[in-house]
Short mmCIF file of C-alpha atoms and ligand atoms in Angstrom, two decimals:
data_model
loop_
_atom_site.label_atom_id
_atom_site.label_comp_id
_atom_site.label_asym_id
_atom_site.label_seq_id
_atom_site.Cartn_x
_atom_site.Cartn_y
_atom_site.Cartn_z
CA MET A 1 -21.25 16.06 50.19
CA PRO A 2 -19.91 19.50 50.98
CA PHE A 3 -21.30 20.84 47.73
CA PRO A 4 -24.39 19.96 45.62
CA VAL A 5 -23.56 17.35 42.98
CA THR A 6 -25.47 17.54 39.71
CA ARG A 7 -26.56 13.99 38.94
CA MET A 8 -25.81 13.69 35.20
CA ARG A 9 -25.71 9.92 35.62
CA ARG A 10 -29.47 9.77 36.34
CA LEU A 11 -30.34 9.69 32.64
CA ARG A 12 -27.65 7.13 31.81
CA GLN A 13 -29.00 4.38 34.06
CA THR A 14 -30.90 2.24 31.55
CA PRO A 15 -30.87 1.71 27.79
CA GLN A 16 -34.42 3.07 27.67
CA LEU A 17 -33.49 6.34 29.36
CA ARG A 18 -30.38 6.64 27.18
CA ASN A 19 -32.49 6.11 24.07
CA LEU A 20 -35.02 8.71 25.16
CA VAL A 21 -32.41 11.39 25.57
CA ALA A 22 -30.22 10.38 22.60
CA GLU A 23 -29.52 13.42 20.45
CA THR A 24 -28.42 11.53 17.36
CA ALA A 25 -30.17 8.66 15.65
CA LEU A 26 -28.33 6.90 12.88
CA ARG A 27 -30.92 5.50 10.50
CA VAL A 28 -30.65 3.10 7.59
CA ASP A 29 -32.15 6.00 5.63
CA ASP A 30 -28.96 7.99 6.20
CA LEU A 31 -26.70 5.54 4.36
CA ILE A 32 -25.32 5.51 0.84
CA ALA A 33 -23.24 2.56 -0.37
CA PRO A 34 -20.31 3.12 -2.73
CA LEU A 35 -20.02 0.24 -5.24
CA PHE A 36 -17.27 -0.61 -7.73
CA VAL A 37 -18.06 -2.18 -11.07
CA ARG A 38 -15.32 -3.41 -13.37
CA GLU A 39 -15.47 -4.02 -17.07
CA GLY A 40 -14.25 -7.33 -18.51
CA ILE A 41 -14.24 -9.57 -15.45
CA GLU A 42 -16.19 -12.80 -15.08
CA THR A 43 -16.43 -12.95 -11.30
CA PRO A 44 -16.30 -10.33 -8.54
CA GLN A 45 -12.74 -9.51 -7.46
CA PRO A 46 -12.08 -8.92 -3.77
CA ILE A 47 -10.14 -5.74 -2.96
CA THR A 48 -7.27 -6.66 -0.62
CA SER A 49 -7.11 -3.33 1.18
CA LEU A 50 -10.93 -3.10 1.52
CA PRO A 51 -11.91 -6.39 3.15
CA GLY A 52 -15.55 -7.18 2.44
CA VAL A 53 -15.69 -4.89 -0.62
CA SER A 54 -15.32 -6.16 -4.20
CA GLN A 55 -14.98 -4.99 -7.74
CA HIS A 56 -18.31 -6.16 -9.13
CA THR A 57 -19.32 -7.56 -12.48
CA VAL A 58 -22.44 -5.97 -13.94
CA GLU A 59 -24.36 -9.05 -12.82
CA SER A 60 -23.06 -8.96 -9.24
CA VAL A 61 -23.54 -5.20 -8.90
CA VAL A 62 -27.19 -5.66 -9.83
CA LYS A 63 -27.47 -8.36 -7.14
CA GLU A 64 -25.85 -6.07 -4.61
CA ALA A 65 -28.28 -3.28 -5.54
CA ARG A 66 -31.16 -5.68 -4.96
CA ARG A 67 -29.70 -6.60 -1.55
CA LEU A 68 -29.45 -2.89 -0.64
CA VAL A 69 -33.12 -2.42 -1.51
CA GLU A 70 -34.00 -5.36 0.72
CA LEU A 71 -31.94 -3.88 3.55
CA GLY A 72 -33.69 -0.52 3.11
CA VAL A 73 -30.52 1.38 2.13
CA PRO A 74 -31.85 4.29 0.04
CA GLY A 75 -28.88 5.02 -2.22
CA LEU A 76 -25.73 3.85 -3.91
CA VAL A 77 -22.90 5.55 -5.75
CA LEU A 78 -21.28 3.79 -8.67
CA PHE A 79 -17.59 3.86 -9.52
CA GLY A 80 -16.40 2.36 -12.80
CA VAL A 81 -13.20 0.52 -13.64
CA PRO A 82 -12.88 0.45 -17.43
CA LEU A 83 -11.01 -2.16 -19.45
CA ARG A 84 -9.11 0.48 -21.40
CA LYS A 85 -7.87 3.86 -20.25
CA ASP A 86 -6.69 6.75 -22.44
CA ASP A 87 -5.26 10.22 -21.99
CA VAL A 88 -8.65 11.98 -21.88
CA GLY A 89 -10.73 9.35 -20.06
CA SER A 90 -13.26 8.75 -22.81
CA GLY A 91 -14.79 5.72 -21.06
CA ALA A 92 -16.49 8.18 -18.74
CA TRP A 93 -18.88 9.48 -21.41
CA ASP A 94 -19.09 6.43 -23.66
CA PRO A 95 -22.79 5.38 -23.69
CA ASP A 96 -21.49 1.82 -23.36
CA GLY A 97 -18.98 2.75 -20.65
CA ILE A 98 -19.07 0.51 -17.62
CA VAL A 99 -20.91 2.87 -15.27
CA GLN A 100 -23.57 3.61 -17.86
CA VAL A 101 -24.09 -0.11 -18.52
CA ALA A 102 -24.26 -0.87 -14.80
CA ALA A 103 -26.64 2.03 -14.06
CA ARG A 104 -29.03 0.86 -16.77
CA ALA A 105 -28.93 -2.73 -15.51
CA ILE A 106 -29.54 -1.64 -11.91
CA ARG A 107 -32.39 0.62 -12.95
CA GLU A 108 -33.98 -2.25 -14.84
CA GLU A 109 -33.72 -4.50 -11.78
CA VAL A 110 -34.80 -2.16 -8.99
CA GLY A 111 -36.94 0.41 -10.82
CA ALA A 112 -37.41 3.43 -8.62
CA GLY A 113 -36.55 1.46 -5.49
CA LEU A 114 -33.14 3.00 -5.01
CA ALA A 115 -31.46 6.35 -5.58
CA VAL A 116 -28.82 5.46 -8.15
CA MET A 117 -25.96 7.94 -8.24
CA ALA A 118 -22.70 7.95 -10.12
CA ASP A 119 -19.33 9.34 -9.16
CA LEU A 120 -18.38 11.74 -11.92
CA CYS A 121 -14.67 12.02 -12.51
CA LEU A 122 -12.08 10.99 -15.07
CA ASP A 123 -9.31 9.54 -12.92
CA GLU A 124 -10.62 5.98 -13.23
CA TYR A 125 -10.60 6.42 -17.02
CA THR A 126 -7.32 8.23 -17.71
CA ASP A 127 -4.05 6.37 -18.25
CA HIS A 128 -2.16 8.97 -16.19
CA GLY A 129 -4.59 8.73 -13.26
CA HIS A 130 -5.31 12.47 -12.98
CA CYS A 131 -8.87 13.78 -12.83
CA GLY A 132 -8.77 15.35 -16.30
CA PRO A 133 -6.69 15.71 -19.46
CA LEU A 134 -3.33 17.29 -18.74
CA GLY A 135 -2.13 20.72 -19.74
CA PRO A 136 1.49 21.60 -20.52
CA ASP A 137 2.24 21.87 -16.79
CA GLY A 138 1.31 18.22 -16.22
CA GLN A 139 -1.80 19.19 -14.24
CA PRO A 140 -5.42 18.74 -15.38
CA ASP A 141 -6.48 21.53 -17.74
CA ASN A 142 -9.41 22.96 -15.77
CA ASP A 143 -11.64 24.27 -18.56
CA ARG A 144 -11.12 21.35 -20.92
CA THR A 145 -11.81 18.98 -18.06
CA ILE A 146 -15.13 20.51 -17.05
CA GLU A 147 -16.37 20.25 -20.64
CA LEU A 148 -15.65 16.53 -20.45
CA TYR A 149 -17.37 16.28 -17.07
CA ALA A 150 -20.44 17.79 -18.72
CA ARG A 151 -20.32 15.06 -21.38
CA ALA A 152 -19.96 12.36 -18.74
CA ALA A 153 -22.93 13.83 -16.84
CA LEU A 154 -25.09 13.56 -19.96
CA ALA A 155 -24.09 9.93 -20.48
CA GLN A 156 -24.85 9.10 -16.85
CA ALA A 157 -28.18 10.93 -16.98
CA ALA A 158 -29.12 9.10 -20.15
CA ALA A 159 -28.34 5.83 -18.35
CA GLY A 160 -30.91 6.70 -15.69
CA VAL A 161 -29.00 7.96 -12.66
CA GLU A 162 -30.89 10.32 -10.34
CA MET A 163 -27.81 12.20 -9.26
CA VAL A 164 -24.34 12.75 -10.55
CA ALA A 165 -21.53 13.30 -8.06
CA PRO A 166 -18.64 15.33 -9.46
CA SER A 167 -15.49 14.56 -7.46
CA GLY A 168 -12.70 16.13 -9.50
CA MET A 169 -12.39 19.48 -7.67
CA MET A 170 -12.14 21.45 -10.91
CA ASP A 171 -13.32 25.06 -10.66
CA GLY A 172 -16.72 25.59 -12.24
CA GLN A 173 -17.49 21.88 -12.56
CA VAL A 174 -20.90 22.09 -10.92
CA GLY A 175 -22.01 25.00 -13.11
CA ALA A 176 -20.80 23.30 -16.29
CA ILE A 177 -22.62 20.09 -15.41
CA ARG A 178 -25.84 21.86 -14.36
CA ALA A 179 -25.92 23.82 -17.62
CA ALA A 180 -25.32 20.71 -19.72
CA LEU A 181 -27.98 18.68 -17.90
CA ASP A 182 -30.56 21.47 -18.17
CA GLY A 183 -29.69 22.04 -21.82
CA ALA A 184 -30.41 18.39 -22.61
CA GLY A 185 -33.72 18.23 -20.75
CA HIS A 186 -32.24 16.46 -17.71
CA ASP A 187 -33.32 19.15 -15.27
CA GLY A 188 -34.57 16.44 -12.92
CA VAL A 189 -31.10 14.95 -12.47
CA GLY A 190 -29.47 16.27 -9.32
CA ILE A 191 -25.92 17.11 -8.37
CA MET A 192 -24.30 15.82 -5.21
CA ALA A 193 -21.09 17.83 -5.27
CA TYR A 194 -17.90 16.72 -3.61
CA SER A 195 -17.52 20.33 -2.52
CA ALA A 196 -14.97 20.17 0.29
CA LYS A 197 -12.70 17.40 -0.86
CA TYR A 198 -9.26 17.22 0.63
CA ALA A 199 -5.99 15.93 -0.82
CA SER A 200 -6.05 13.19 1.80
CA SER A 201 -3.81 10.20 2.37
CA LEU A 202 -6.92 8.22 3.22
CA TYR A 203 -7.79 7.34 -0.40
CA GLY A 204 -5.13 4.62 -0.74
CA PRO A 205 -7.39 1.55 -0.75
CA PHE A 206 -9.77 3.27 -3.18
CA ARG A 207 -6.97 3.62 -5.70
CA GLU A 208 -6.46 -0.14 -5.53
CA ALA A 209 -10.21 -0.55 -5.97
CA VAL A 210 -10.26 1.46 -9.19
CA ASP A 211 -6.77 0.54 -10.44
CA VAL A 212 -5.48 4.10 -10.40
CA THR A 213 -1.83 5.07 -10.09
CA ILE A 214 -1.03 8.74 -10.56
CA ALA A 215 1.69 9.05 -13.17
CA GLY A 216 5.18 9.90 -11.99
CA GLY A 217 4.32 9.39 -8.32
CA GLY A 218 2.18 12.52 -8.52
CA ASP A 219 -0.60 13.65 -6.23
CA ARG A 220 -3.75 15.77 -6.39
CA LYS A 221 -2.56 18.66 -4.25
CA GLY A 222 -2.87 20.97 -7.26
CA TYR A 223 -6.65 20.62 -7.23
CA GLN A 224 -7.88 18.99 -4.03
CA GLN A 225 -7.87 21.02 -0.83
CA ASP A 226 -5.04 21.38 1.64
CA TRP A 227 -6.05 19.55 4.82
CA ARG A 228 -4.76 22.41 6.95
CA ASN A 229 -7.69 24.57 5.83
CA ARG A 230 -11.25 24.85 7.05
CA ARG A 231 -12.50 28.28 5.90
CA GLU A 232 -11.54 27.39 2.35
CA SER A 233 -14.18 24.65 2.50
CA LEU A 234 -16.87 27.21 3.21
CA ARG A 235 -15.91 29.12 0.05
CA GLU A 236 -15.94 25.90 -1.98
CA VAL A 237 -19.38 24.97 -0.64
CA ALA A 238 -20.77 28.47 -1.26
CA LEU A 239 -19.54 28.40 -4.87
CA ASP A 240 -20.99 24.93 -5.49
CA ILE A 241 -24.38 25.98 -4.11
CA ASP A 242 -24.32 29.08 -6.33
CA GLU A 243 -23.49 26.90 -9.32
CA GLY A 244 -26.45 24.61 -8.60
CA ALA A 245 -25.38 21.82 -6.24
CA ASP A 246 -28.37 20.10 -4.64
CA ILE A 247 -26.33 18.31 -1.98
CA VAL A 248 -22.84 19.28 -0.82
CA MET A 249 -20.31 16.81 0.46
CA VAL A 250 -17.37 16.86 2.83
CA LYS A 251 -14.70 14.23 2.27
CA PRO A 252 -13.06 12.48 4.11
CA ALA A 253 -15.41 12.49 7.09
CA GLY A 254 -14.04 11.26 10.41
CA MET A 255 -11.02 13.55 10.59
CA TYR A 256 -13.05 16.47 9.18
CA LEU A 257 -15.91 16.66 11.67
CA ASP A 258 -15.13 20.34 12.26
CA VAL A 259 -15.66 21.00 8.56
CA ILE A 260 -18.93 19.06 8.51
CA ALA A 261 -20.15 21.03 11.53
CA ALA A 262 -19.14 24.36 9.99
CA VAL A 263 -20.85 23.56 6.68
CA ARG A 264 -24.00 22.39 8.49
CA ASP A 265 -24.03 25.55 10.53
CA ARG A 266 -23.59 27.93 7.60
CA PHE A 267 -25.71 26.43 4.78
CA ASP A 268 -29.21 25.10 4.41
CA VAL A 269 -28.73 22.49 1.71
CA PRO A 270 -28.43 18.79 2.62
CA VAL A 271 -24.92 17.84 3.69
CA ALA A 272 -23.32 14.51 2.85
CA ALA A 273 -20.07 13.16 4.24
CA TYR A 274 -17.91 10.42 2.75
CA GLN A 275 -16.27 7.99 5.14
CA VAL A 276 -13.53 7.05 2.71
CA SER A 277 -11.64 3.87 1.98
CA GLY A 278 -8.76 4.57 4.36
CA GLU A 279 -11.13 5.25 7.24
CA TYR A 280 -12.89 1.95 6.57
CA ALA A 281 -9.63 0.04 6.13
CA MET A 282 -8.16 1.29 9.41
CA ILE A 283 -11.24 0.26 11.39
CA ARG A 284 -11.36 -3.08 9.63
CA ALA A 285 -7.67 -3.82 10.09
CA ALA A 286 -7.66 -3.01 13.79
CA GLY A 287 -10.85 -5.04 14.18
CA GLU A 288 -9.32 -8.05 12.44
CA ARG A 289 -6.37 -7.93 14.83
CA GLY A 290 -8.74 -7.79 17.76
CA TRP A 291 -7.22 -4.46 18.82
CA VAL A 292 -10.61 -2.75 18.72
CA ASP A 293 -14.16 -4.06 18.39
CA GLY A 294 -14.50 -3.32 14.65
CA ASP A 295 -18.31 -3.48 14.53
CA ALA A 296 -18.66 -1.15 17.50
CA VAL A 297 -16.15 1.33 16.07
CA ALA A 298 -17.93 1.24 12.70
CA LEU A 299 -21.21 2.23 14.33
CA GLU A 300 -19.56 4.86 16.52
CA SER A 301 -17.63 6.40 13.63
CA VAL A 302 -20.65 6.77 11.36
CA SER A 303 -22.82 8.02 14.23
CA ALA A 304 -20.18 10.66 15.04
CA ILE A 305 -20.29 11.86 11.42
CA LYS A 306 -24.04 12.20 11.75
CA ARG A 307 -23.69 13.97 15.11
CA ALA A 308 -21.32 16.49 13.53
CA GLY A 309 -24.13 17.48 11.17
CA ALA A 310 -24.12 15.22 8.12
CA ASP A 311 -27.58 14.35 6.82
CA MET A 312 -26.26 11.31 4.99
CA VAL A 313 -23.09 9.26 5.01
CA LEU A 314 -21.40 7.46 2.16
CA THR A 315 -19.75 4.47 3.79
CA TYR A 316 -18.42 1.04 2.90
CA PHE A 317 -20.14 -0.11 6.11
CA ALA A 318 -23.59 0.75 4.65
CA ALA A 319 -24.89 -2.78 4.11
CA GLU A 320 -23.45 -4.10 7.38
CA LEU A 321 -24.83 -1.20 9.37
CA ALA A 322 -28.20 -1.65 7.71
CA GLU A 323 -28.19 -5.25 8.88
CA VAL A 324 -27.45 -4.16 12.45
CA LEU A 325 -29.82 -1.20 12.41
CA GLY A 326 -32.50 -2.97 10.42
CA GLY A 327 -34.53 -4.52 13.23
CA ARG A 328 -34.70 -1.39 15.33
CA GLY A 329 -34.31 1.32 12.74
CA VAL A 330 -31.84 3.08 14.96
CA LEU A 331 -29.20 2.05 17.44
CA GLY A 332 -27.45 3.87 20.20
CA GLY A 333 -24.77 3.23 22.78
C1 PBG B 401 -12.10 10.50 -7.51
C2 PBG B 401 -12.51 9.90 -6.22
C3 PBG B 401 -11.66 9.43 -5.21
C4 PBG B 401 -12.47 8.95 -4.19
C5 PBG B 401 -13.79 9.14 -4.59
N1 PBG B 401 -13.80 9.74 -5.84
C6 PBG B 401 -10.18 9.31 -5.18
C7 PBG B 401 -9.34 10.50 -5.30
O1 PBG B 401 -9.77 11.63 -5.22
O2 PBG B 401 -8.15 10.28 -5.47
C8 PBG B 401 -11.99 8.33 -2.92
C9 PBG B 401 -12.97 7.48 -2.19
C10 PBG B 401 -12.38 6.63 -1.12
O3 PBG B 401 -11.19 6.71 -0.77
O4 PBG B 401 -13.15 5.83 -0.57
N2 PBG B 401 -12.80 9.89 -8.58
#
């Protein structure tokens, strides 16, 4: 050769060498499974746009929690689908609301064997599908909404969740929830804040999963972030940490790796990322058509989220990945 060639390929020659120099290790311990539980059904209902994911009964969600424990998955996040919805979303703080019932049942089954978390929002419980009761402008009334989030947090804490996960993007929601929890002696209950949550088109399958249609063909652009912005996320995260967030989250994940990396770089709290329903559905759909190797893309996508800086990933692939990763703990290319 007329010039010296640096042999980068030396360390790529065998799986063993590749494993030794791997910079990212996806572990079962990094995974959190989102689970849907629906009031008033007798059997689990498959979700068409989320193949492999179901709306659970209380009984089947308990079974799924047991399976997650056996697979070594450390956490789950519950989403509730109530039988009745109203204009304020009262099912969210009803002690007998579906998430509270499910959380208690799971806790009874698995004891301390799993971090049980609950999504904390009102959109699943309101008849208009917005994340809080509406003001005269047809948008959620911020300050009324965060008072209701605080009530929902108390109901979830009383049902035994370790962490509540406010996802409504109301200003001051983390502070209101922290104050309410502390005031009621629940200072041990943590907050995983959906801090940088974008008004994304990737939530479509989720809305089928929780039976939510936003009234009048509306959207959440009046409260969730504009996906053209990155710096705005850093302000959101800083505010949430100031208000008492224990873990901050970026959502969606795969198209927001720059945001995850920026948050990881700037802050010292644990960072979660949510690989949302649309991300899962796209990988699944292309895999079903044989256009990509779905299992391989699933592993690559979640590993990339980890590489960008997430400490933990909420993903509908959690159980499947745990099965793949289980034997070896970690898996690389
Ligand atoms: C709001 C909430 C949403 C998701 C999680 N929490 C939907 C929304 O903001 O419209 C989306 C999750 C997913 O798409 O997987 N309660």
